[in-house]
Amino acid sequence: MFYHELNPKIDYSRSNLRWNAWGANDQDFGRKAQMPEILKLLQREFKLDSIRETPSVSLEDIKIPNSKLSPNDIKNLSAIVGKNNFKNDRYERVFHSAGRSYYDVLRLHFNTLNSFVDGVVYPKKDSEIIKILEYCSKNKITVIPFGGGSSVVGGVEVLKGKGQKAVISLDMTEMKELVSFDPISMTATFQAGIYGPKLEYGLNLKGYTLGHFPQSFEYSTLGGWVAARSAGQQSNRYGKIEEILSAVKLISPKGTVETLRAPASSIGPDWNQIIAGSEGLLGIISEVTVKIHKIPETRKYFGLVFPDLLSSINFIRKTNQEEIKTSMMRLSDANETRLYEYLGELGKTNTPIRKFKKFLQNSYLRAAGIRDNKCVILVGLDGSRQEVDLSFRGLKKLWKKGGAIYAGEKLGQNWIHSRYNMPFLRNHVMQHGMGVDTMETSSTYDKLEDLHKAGIESLQNSIPGSIAMCHLSHSYHEGACLYYTILFPMDPKKPEDQWLKMKRAVSDTFTSFKVPISHHHGVGFDHKKWYESSLGKPGIEALNGLKKVLDQKEILNPGKLFHS
Amino acid sequence: MFYHELNPKIDYSRSNLRWNAWGANDQDFGRKAQMPEILKLLQREFKLDSIRETPSVSLEDIKIPNSKLSPNDIKNLSAIVGKNNFKNDRYERVFHSAGRSYYDVLRLHFNTLNSFVDGVVYPKKDSEIIKILEYCSKNKITVIPFGGGSSVVGGVEVLKGKGQKAVISLDMTEMKELVSFDPISMTATFQAGIYGPKLEYGLNLKGYTLGHFPQSFEYSTLGGWVAARSAGQQSNRYGKIEEILSAVKLISPKGTVETLRAPASSIGPDWNQIIAGSEGLLGIISEVTVKIHKIPETRKYFGLVFPDLLSSINFIRKTNQEEIKTSMMRLSDANETRLYEYLGELGKTNTPIRKFKKFLQNSYLRAAGIRDNKCVILVGLDGSRQEVDLSFRGLKKLWKKGGAIYAGEKLGQNWIHSRYNMPFLRNHVMQHGMGVDTMETSSTYDKLEDLHKAGIESLQNSIPGSIAMCHLSHSYHEGACLYYTILFPMDPKKPEDQWLKMKRAVSDTFTSFKVPISHHHGVGFDHKKWYESSLGKPGIEALNGLKKVLDQKEILNPGKLFHS
């Protein structure tokens, strides 16, 4: 088995990727068999009379306007990338016109998406990208860079630039090769369109790992990670993608910016950190050099049960500030802990022995003062046996002080095996009149508990009858990320307005706390308003000044992030 | 004793800071008494007939043109900062017209500096900075931001912007207060003009450290560190300043850019990393929030002797790649090792017992295969006793494999106590017709040994009779910094041309290896040409596009870094 159990055999052919939901047709939610039970629980929680059927429209039902590309455009773009790498069939145009946020999927599901790309190009090398950008700059064609298309912030929303006549999607997934490999310096250079599992699998075969496992891992690309400042689940050990990044090549209409493959430097503003987070506005990320690591000798993933949120936040804070090495600490708040407990019980027969075991477990927890507010932390350690032991001993002291109970390694193993599976649950609940969305931010520790509460309240108030929960999935010396999930019965009439209201409420809450509108999802179109207000006019205008040099005709992903 | 033995009592009053050499008048080279011996060694090495006397001119001899500021400008600027905080006397104008590179000091020493600021303002608060920038934008006055003035790359070279009539220095050292302190999140916010020792001393009193100790520590400021992407000697543990940085406030003529105090985010290009390295071109860094750490429980600093360069580079590489925690690893190449050995022997009487001890030492080293190519690595460990022990055990395995000999803690202690002292040596050799300069870069491990050799050769070839040496003082997962020192007899006729030729030679070598022109000194004016060619036109123009929005009149440090 390879590091963190990746699946190297996902079929990414376009006919196999769902056009209106998460993932490939041949993959699904692991607890699909228990969906009736899950829906019943949600019905009870939402106090619904019945479960609605809300199936998706079919691809053929989607209203798509005619392509705005002229026959001449099609001829010329096809000449650049090759006939087979220019696409404008129904599937390709729809697949590339939305990301995978709840809002995007909702609009596909109910056929309310309004804008579609007019065609898709799949370049295979840098020289083709250069020609595409040149052609589109000259011919007033908007270009939306596309990696895995897993954006949940409207990063690939189809917005046409001012005065432009058509929109194409530039899909990078045919640029997927290992360019160079340096085992001495432990770096590897890849073309940016490579999907997560293929990249990681190739490294694993050589004994290395990238260590970057975002939730979207199976359906996202290296270039997309960099463009949106992605965070992997083992970020405590390996860092966010902007820290994993060592060098990058960006192809803009003005020319190429290529950073030096050097460990650190003192040569002006850091272009790696300008390109990371640029979300396709400055150019096409065509190659990325990343740090790689030997696959760790051993790992230990286990659960801890804490009496409440504050004690569990303090455990995470002290672990970071006392510099105890971990790969991951994932804290579920009381609501999320209850949900996972419920999912864990699904499909298990409640024998008398099992009931008795549960009773003993609960008595034990109650004796330790752990009741309804209990929070679970999953801790992941990777490294040499000595390192893992040292960390475990250090952590043990801290969790004993925090009043926590050790809950064993089974929790950790379960999590590892189902880690990429949760997004598939949404595919099912949306078929039954229910919605689910996630949003995230980060904060210094001093205001983390207040922010947690305010976020939950603003979510639940924005959709009466909803259930909001939160986990803390990435942590640092000075603070941590908060990641919220909201489950709710869809408004039968105006589900889009319902979503917009919720999004506004929680985003306003984040802004009032002076915390970023995103920790690792990005800004895209959905977060633009709040990003602009928090950065302020001088910063926004300065970034536009930079963009206008690299992309004089403003063809690259216009109207998103800082561009208006 | 405080963490890493800082001196909190340096008198920074302008009358006490040397106008033409390193440091304050009441501080000096620790081995000043041995200067005659040192000069004799250099005479022997350089094969000189005699030692020249080359005293500096006096401050009164410096030719300064009349100030270009009108009486009205003086009145208005004085009104903004207060009469006592506007200066235009001879000392202030000269002190603010050069940094502390060899080239800068050389021109002061021999009275060949051509350009001088026309006045100096010392703002005390943000509102004064805003007014200064507004006034100067309107009245065509160039503004050169000034921290400690320790730039060694021409960062404060007096260049007047096109069409501008006068140049002022904006000295930040009156903005030196702790703004806020958050022991929960372990961050502190300071005004950016605070000098290193005052900042660190204040934190030490509360039990914390910043952990940032650049060679210039005693005479540089927080804002200057950020502006030039400084690296401290314990960077393996605490990171370079751009990693220590948590949030920053930049005041530009267009308005203020203030980043959020959050541990990580996904909100576009990272402004912290645009401002870090901006070298005064984008605005004035007025406040900086930094991560702070508890003062470590214990420390262990010790020396190791390796047979040669490659074995010592491999030790450093493996330490990083096997993720063994260190604070510092400082490798001296064979030439530098010999110099430090010589300095270590100075002033010691060569008794028969001492001679015998030396003989035994050398026999022991020879038996271990360690001869003339020997390289010393100073290793620094800070942390809990357990952490330090674990690291020490891990390192021991590596150094045994590398054929090294443990050389004890005395070497480490000596280094800690004299760590800020070497720049004072230059003050003395320049009085005697000798020059010394340093330059640095960083590289991935795969080309480090070749780059080391090429750098030494290009330096020694550029000044016949010179001695070049190198250390490796900051190391990372994928590579390390190389820091060169060159000692040479000054050309009696054209010392400036001699320096320029040497600078060109080594910079061309760095560029041919595709490594950055600086790892932690910055770009300033001296490295501009090489920076531009390595970044390329699109990148340079884009940064200018960004600057022109924030600094429409281009008054801020024109002609440096990316601005032409």
Tab-separated table of C-alpha atoms in Angstrom, chain B residues 130-399:
chain	number	residue	atom	x	y	z
B	130	ILE	CA	1.366	59.971	5.513
B	131	LYS	CA	1.900	63.742	5.493
B	132	ILE	CA	5.562	63.452	4.489
B	133	LEU	CA	4.697	61.235	1.522
B	134	GLU	CA	1.907	63.560	0.492
B	135	TYR	CA	4.148	66.611	0.711
B	136	CYS	CA	7.007	64.983	-1.161
B	137	SER	CA	4.725	63.589	-3.871
B	138	LYS	CA	3.377	67.061	-4.478
B	139	ASN	CA	6.720	68.815	-4.274
B	140	LYS	CA	8.937	66.478	-6.299
B	141	ILE	CA	11.082	65.333	-3.430
B	142	THR	CA	12.626	61.847	-3.481
B	143	VAL	CA	12.200	59.885	-0.246
B	144	ILE	CA	14.721	57.219	0.783
B	145	PRO	CA	13.461	55.105	3.688
B	146	PHE	CA	16.176	54.479	6.293
B	147	GLY	CA	16.252	51.958	9.164
B	148	GLY	CA	19.624	51.186	10.733
B	149	GLY	CA	21.420	52.149	7.530
B	150	SER	CA	23.328	48.857	7.529
B	151	SER	CA	22.563	48.019	3.873
B	152	VAL	CA	25.504	46.418	2.084
B	153	VAL	CA	23.927	46.513	-1.385
B	154	GLY	CA	23.474	50.231	-2.004
B	155	GLY	CA	19.971	50.180	-0.563
B	156	VAL	CA	20.245	53.794	0.658
B	157	GLU	CA	22.435	55.094	-2.204
B	158	VAL	CA	21.320	58.665	-2.905
B	159	LEU	CA	19.610	58.576	-6.289
B	160	LYS	CA	17.243	61.345	-7.199
B	161	GLY	CA	14.083	60.413	-9.125
B	162	LYS	CA	13.620	61.767	-12.652
B	163	GLY	CA	12.380	65.346	-12.574
B	164	GLN	CA	12.675	65.534	-8.793
B	165	LYS	CA	14.436	68.437	-7.122
B	166	ALA	CA	15.722	67.127	-3.807
B	167	VAL	CA	16.207	63.962	-1.771
B	168	ILE	CA	15.314	63.347	1.847
B	169	SER	CA	16.048	60.413	4.080
B	170	LEU	CA	13.076	59.151	6.096
B	171	ASP	CA	14.684	57.745	9.219
B	172	MET	CA	12.350	55.359	11.068
B	173	THR	CA	14.322	54.967	14.301
B	174	GLU	CA	12.063	57.243	16.337
B	175	MET	CA	9.216	54.780	15.702
B	176	LYS	CA	10.338	52.116	18.149
B	177	GLU	CA	7.472	51.126	20.434
B	178	LEU	CA	5.807	47.815	21.199
B	179	VAL	CA	2.279	48.316	19.832
B	180	SER	CA	0.634	45.141	21.114
B	181	PHE	CA	1.534	41.827	22.648
B	182	ASP	CA	-0.499	38.622	22.421
B	183	PRO	CA	0.929	35.831	24.594
B	184	ILE	CA	-1.944	33.485	23.628
B	185	SER	CA	-1.207	33.587	19.901
B	186	MET	CA	2.480	34.290	20.587
B	187	THR	CA	2.743	37.347	18.406
B	188	ALA	CA	3.937	40.888	19.049
B	189	THR	CA	3.459	44.036	17.017
B	190	PHE	CA	6.200	46.661	16.938
B	191	GLN	CA	6.710	49.951	15.203
B	192	ALA	CA	9.174	49.147	12.461
B	193	GLY	CA	12.010	51.497	13.455
B	194	ILE	CA	13.013	49.576	16.577
B	195	TYR	CA	16.636	48.379	16.661
B	196	GLY	CA	17.356	44.653	17.138
B	197	PRO	CA	18.690	44.669	20.710
B	198	LYS	CA	15.849	46.817	22.080
B	199	LEU	CA	13.219	44.577	20.502
B	200	GLU	CA	14.843	41.355	21.675
B	201	TYR	CA	15.592	42.696	25.157
B	202	GLY	CA	11.958	43.716	25.661
B	203	LEU	CA	10.789	40.258	24.636
B	204	ASN	CA	13.413	38.527	26.790
B	205	LEU	CA	12.138	40.400	29.862
B	206	LYS	CA	8.755	38.737	29.269
B	207	GLY	CA	10.332	35.302	28.703
B	208	TYR	CA	10.148	35.380	24.895
B	209	THR	CA	12.514	35.716	21.972
B	210	LEU	CA	12.142	36.737	18.353
B	211	GLY	CA	15.044	34.452	17.464
B	212	HIS	CA	16.232	36.757	14.679
B	213	PHE	CA	19.940	37.494	14.956
B	214	PRO	CA	21.454	38.735	11.702
B	215	GLN	CA	25.111	39.759	11.695
B	216	SER	CA	23.878	43.373	11.625
B	217	PHE	CA	21.576	42.748	14.626
B	218	GLU	CA	22.988	45.537	16.800
B	219	TYR	CA	22.689	48.218	14.105
B	220	SER	CA	19.636	47.278	12.097
B	221	THR	CA	15.898	47.613	12.555
B	222	LEU	CA	12.843	45.415	12.262
B	223	GLY	CA	11.576	47.366	9.259
B	224	GLY	CA	14.943	47.116	7.556
B	225	TRP	CA	15.003	43.361	8.087
B	226	VAL	CA	11.620	43.013	6.419
B	227	ALA	CA	12.454	45.426	3.590
B	228	ALA	CA	15.553	43.403	2.654
B	229	ARG	CA	14.470	39.843	3.609
B	230	SER	CA	17.049	39.456	6.332
B	231	ALA	CA	18.211	36.099	7.704
B	232	GLY	CA	19.220	35.544	11.318
B	233	GLN	CA	21.925	33.180	12.480
B	234	GLN	CA	19.343	30.843	14.067
B	235	SER	CA	17.245	30.741	10.896
B	236	ASN	CA	17.135	26.935	10.884
B	237	ARG	CA	14.939	27.160	13.966
B	238	TYR	CA	13.117	30.465	13.571
B	239	GLY	CA	13.116	31.052	9.794
B	240	LYS	CA	14.119	34.097	7.780
B	241	ILE	CA	12.336	37.333	8.649
B	242	GLU	CA	9.774	36.758	5.879
B	243	GLU	CA	8.734	33.585	7.726
B	244	ILE	CA	8.825	35.219	11.169
B	245	LEU	CA	6.594	37.964	9.815
B	246	SER	CA	2.902	37.544	10.555
B	247	ALA	CA	1.404	40.867	9.434
B	248	VAL	CA	2.670	44.210	8.224
B	249	LYS	CA	1.497	47.759	7.643
B	250	LEU	CA	2.824	49.588	4.591
B	251	ILE	CA	2.142	53.282	4.123
B	252	SER	CA	2.321	54.329	0.477
B	253	PRO	CA	1.509	57.662	-1.152
B	254	LYS	CA	-1.660	55.972	-2.459
B	255	GLY	CA	-2.746	54.784	0.986
B	256	THR	CA	-2.128	52.016	3.454
B	257	VAL	CA	-1.883	48.294	2.799
B	258	GLU	CA	-2.307	46.372	6.034
B	259	THR	CA	-2.296	42.590	6.079
B	260	LEU	CA	-4.477	40.544	8.399
B	261	ARG	CA	-3.022	39.011	11.544
B	262	ALA	CA	-3.809	35.406	10.570
B	263	PRO	CA	-1.580	32.336	10.501
B	264	ALA	CA	-2.271	31.435	6.853
B	265	SER	CA	-4.721	32.314	4.139
B	266	SER	CA	-5.760	31.800	0.578
B	267	ILE	CA	-6.596	35.329	-0.443
B	268	GLY	CA	-4.652	36.156	-3.578
B	269	PRO	CA	-0.982	37.029	-3.924
B	270	ASP	CA	0.581	37.244	-0.461
B	271	TRP	CA	1.088	40.897	0.457
B	272	ASN	CA	3.395	39.976	3.321
B	273	GLN	CA	5.686	38.498	0.683
B	274	ILE	CA	5.292	41.453	-1.661
B	275	ILE	CA	6.226	43.892	1.090
B	276	ALA	CA	9.074	41.703	2.372
B	277	GLY	CA	11.882	42.504	-0.039
B	278	SER	CA	10.266	45.697	-1.335
B	279	GLU	CA	13.304	47.715	-0.152
B	280	GLY	CA	11.419	50.966	0.312
B	281	LEU	CA	10.055	51.133	-3.249
B	282	LEU	CA	6.399	50.495	-2.442
B	283	GLY	CA	5.923	52.400	0.772
B	284	ILE	CA	7.130	52.816	4.321
B	285	ILE	CA	6.900	49.731	6.517
B	286	SER	CA	5.522	51.277	9.686
B	287	GLU	CA	4.398	48.322	11.802
B	288	VAL	CA	5.286	44.661	11.832
B	289	THR	CA	3.650	41.767	13.683
B	290	VAL	CA	6.039	38.916	14.354
B	291	LYS	CA	5.808	35.426	15.776
B	292	ILE	CA	7.564	35.108	19.111
B	293	HIS	CA	8.811	32.043	20.976
B	294	LYS	CA	9.385	31.081	24.588
B	295	ILE	CA	13.092	31.291	25.403
B	296	PRO	CA	14.243	27.691	24.972
B	297	GLU	CA	14.932	25.666	28.101
B	298	THR	CA	18.467	24.810	27.084
B	299	ARG	CA	21.022	25.163	24.324
B	300	LYS	CA	24.047	23.290	23.083
B	301	TYR	CA	26.433	24.896	20.561
B	302	PHE	CA	29.423	22.860	19.473
B	303	GLY	CA	31.994	22.337	16.754
B	304	LEU	CA	32.609	19.450	14.359
B	305	VAL	CA	35.676	18.967	12.162
B	306	PHE	CA	35.108	17.340	8.774
B	307	PRO	CA	37.755	16.047	6.349
B	308	ASP	CA	36.577	18.205	3.451
B	309	LEU	CA	33.859	20.354	1.910
B	310	LEU	CA	31.757	17.619	0.345
B	311	SER	CA	31.524	15.552	3.527
B	312	SER	CA	30.465	18.647	5.455
B	313	ILE	CA	27.873	19.723	2.865
B	314	ASN	CA	26.443	16.202	2.934
B	315	PHE	CA	26.164	16.359	6.722
B	316	ILE	CA	24.166	19.578	6.492
B	317	ARG	CA	22.021	18.238	3.660
B	318	LYS	CA	21.157	15.027	5.478
B	319	THR	CA	20.435	16.854	8.716
B	320	ASN	CA	17.860	18.955	6.926
B	321	GLN	CA	16.393	16.217	4.793
B	322	GLU	CA	16.131	13.798	7.714
B	323	GLU	CA	14.377	16.634	9.546
B	324	ILE	CA	16.708	16.730	12.540
B	325	LYS	CA	15.952	19.972	14.374
B	326	THR	CA	18.807	22.469	14.656
B	327	SER	CA	18.969	26.211	15.256
B	328	MET	CA	22.076	26.781	13.238
B	329	MET	CA	24.684	24.983	11.174
B	330	ARG	CA	27.560	27.154	10.060
B	331	LEU	CA	30.126	25.487	7.861
B	332	SER	CA	33.465	27.218	7.247
B	333	ASP	CA	35.341	26.059	4.179
B	334	ALA	CA	39.036	25.158	4.436
B	335	ASN	CA	40.226	28.760	3.957
B	336	GLU	CA	37.855	30.219	6.504
B	337	THR	CA	38.667	27.424	8.952
B	338	ARG	CA	42.352	28.336	8.705
B	339	LEU	CA	41.583	32.037	9.294
B	340	TYR	CA	39.550	31.300	12.424
B	341	GLU	CA	42.242	28.942	13.696
B	342	TYR	CA	44.739	31.735	13.300
B	343	LEU	CA	42.514	34.264	15.060
B	344	GLY	CA	41.980	31.730	17.852
B	345	GLU	CA	45.711	31.481	18.453
B	346	LEU	CA	46.242	35.230	18.656
B	347	GLY	CA	47.670	36.520	21.905
B	348	LYS	CA	48.281	33.057	23.310
B	349	THR	CA	51.783	32.267	24.527
B	350	ASN	CA	53.222	29.200	22.862
B	351	THR	CA	54.388	27.291	25.954
B	352	PRO	CA	55.927	23.801	25.514
B	353	ILE	CA	52.756	22.246	26.998
B	354	ARG	CA	50.570	24.118	24.517
B	355	LYS	CA	52.817	23.048	21.671
B	356	PHE	CA	52.570	19.428	22.800
B	357	LYS	CA	48.763	19.632	23.040
B	358	LYS	CA	48.605	21.026	19.502
B	359	PHE	CA	50.848	18.212	18.300
B	360	LEU	CA	48.534	15.606	19.849
B	361	GLN	CA	45.462	17.323	18.394
B	362	ASN	CA	46.930	17.316	14.916
B	363	SER	CA	48.023	13.698	15.168
B	364	TYR	CA	44.515	12.759	16.208
B	365	LEU	CA	42.993	14.596	13.266
B	366	ARG	CA	45.514	13.104	10.829
B	367	ALA	CA	44.771	9.618	12.133
B	368	ALA	CA	41.118	10.296	11.309
B	369	GLY	CA	42.077	11.318	7.771
B	370	ILE	CA	41.496	15.021	8.446
B	371	ARG	CA	44.225	17.196	6.960
B	372	ASP	CA	44.562	20.505	5.133
B	373	ASN	CA	41.100	20.496	3.602
B	374	LYS	CA	39.397	20.272	6.958
B	375	CYS	CA	36.189	22.245	7.424
B	376	VAL	CA	34.582	23.185	10.709
B	377	ILE	CA	30.834	23.155	11.257
B	378	LEU	CA	29.401	25.022	14.214
B	379	VAL	CA	26.112	23.454	15.221
B	380	GLY	CA	23.573	25.212	17.433
B	381	LEU	CA	20.729	23.421	19.172
B	382	ASP	CA	18.064	25.175	21.243
B	383	GLY	CA	15.011	23.621	22.816
B	384	SER	CA	13.879	21.361	25.611
B	385	ARG	CA	16.478	18.975	27.007
B	386	GLN	CA	14.718	16.110	25.252
B	387	GLU	CA	14.685	17.858	21.896
B	388	VAL	CA	18.337	18.852	22.161
B	389	ASP	CA	19.274	15.292	23.162
B	390	LEU	CA	17.295	13.743	20.311
B	391	SER	CA	18.899	16.094	17.798
B	392	PHE	CA	22.364	15.504	19.220
B	393	ARG	CA	21.963	11.727	18.948
B	394	GLY	CA	20.676	12.008	15.369
B	395	LEU	CA	23.515	14.340	14.394
B	396	LYS	CA	26.125	12.094	15.994
B	397	LYS	CA	25.165	9.213	13.710
B	398	LEU	CA	25.481	11.509	10.702
B	399	TRP	CA	28.816	13.058	11.624
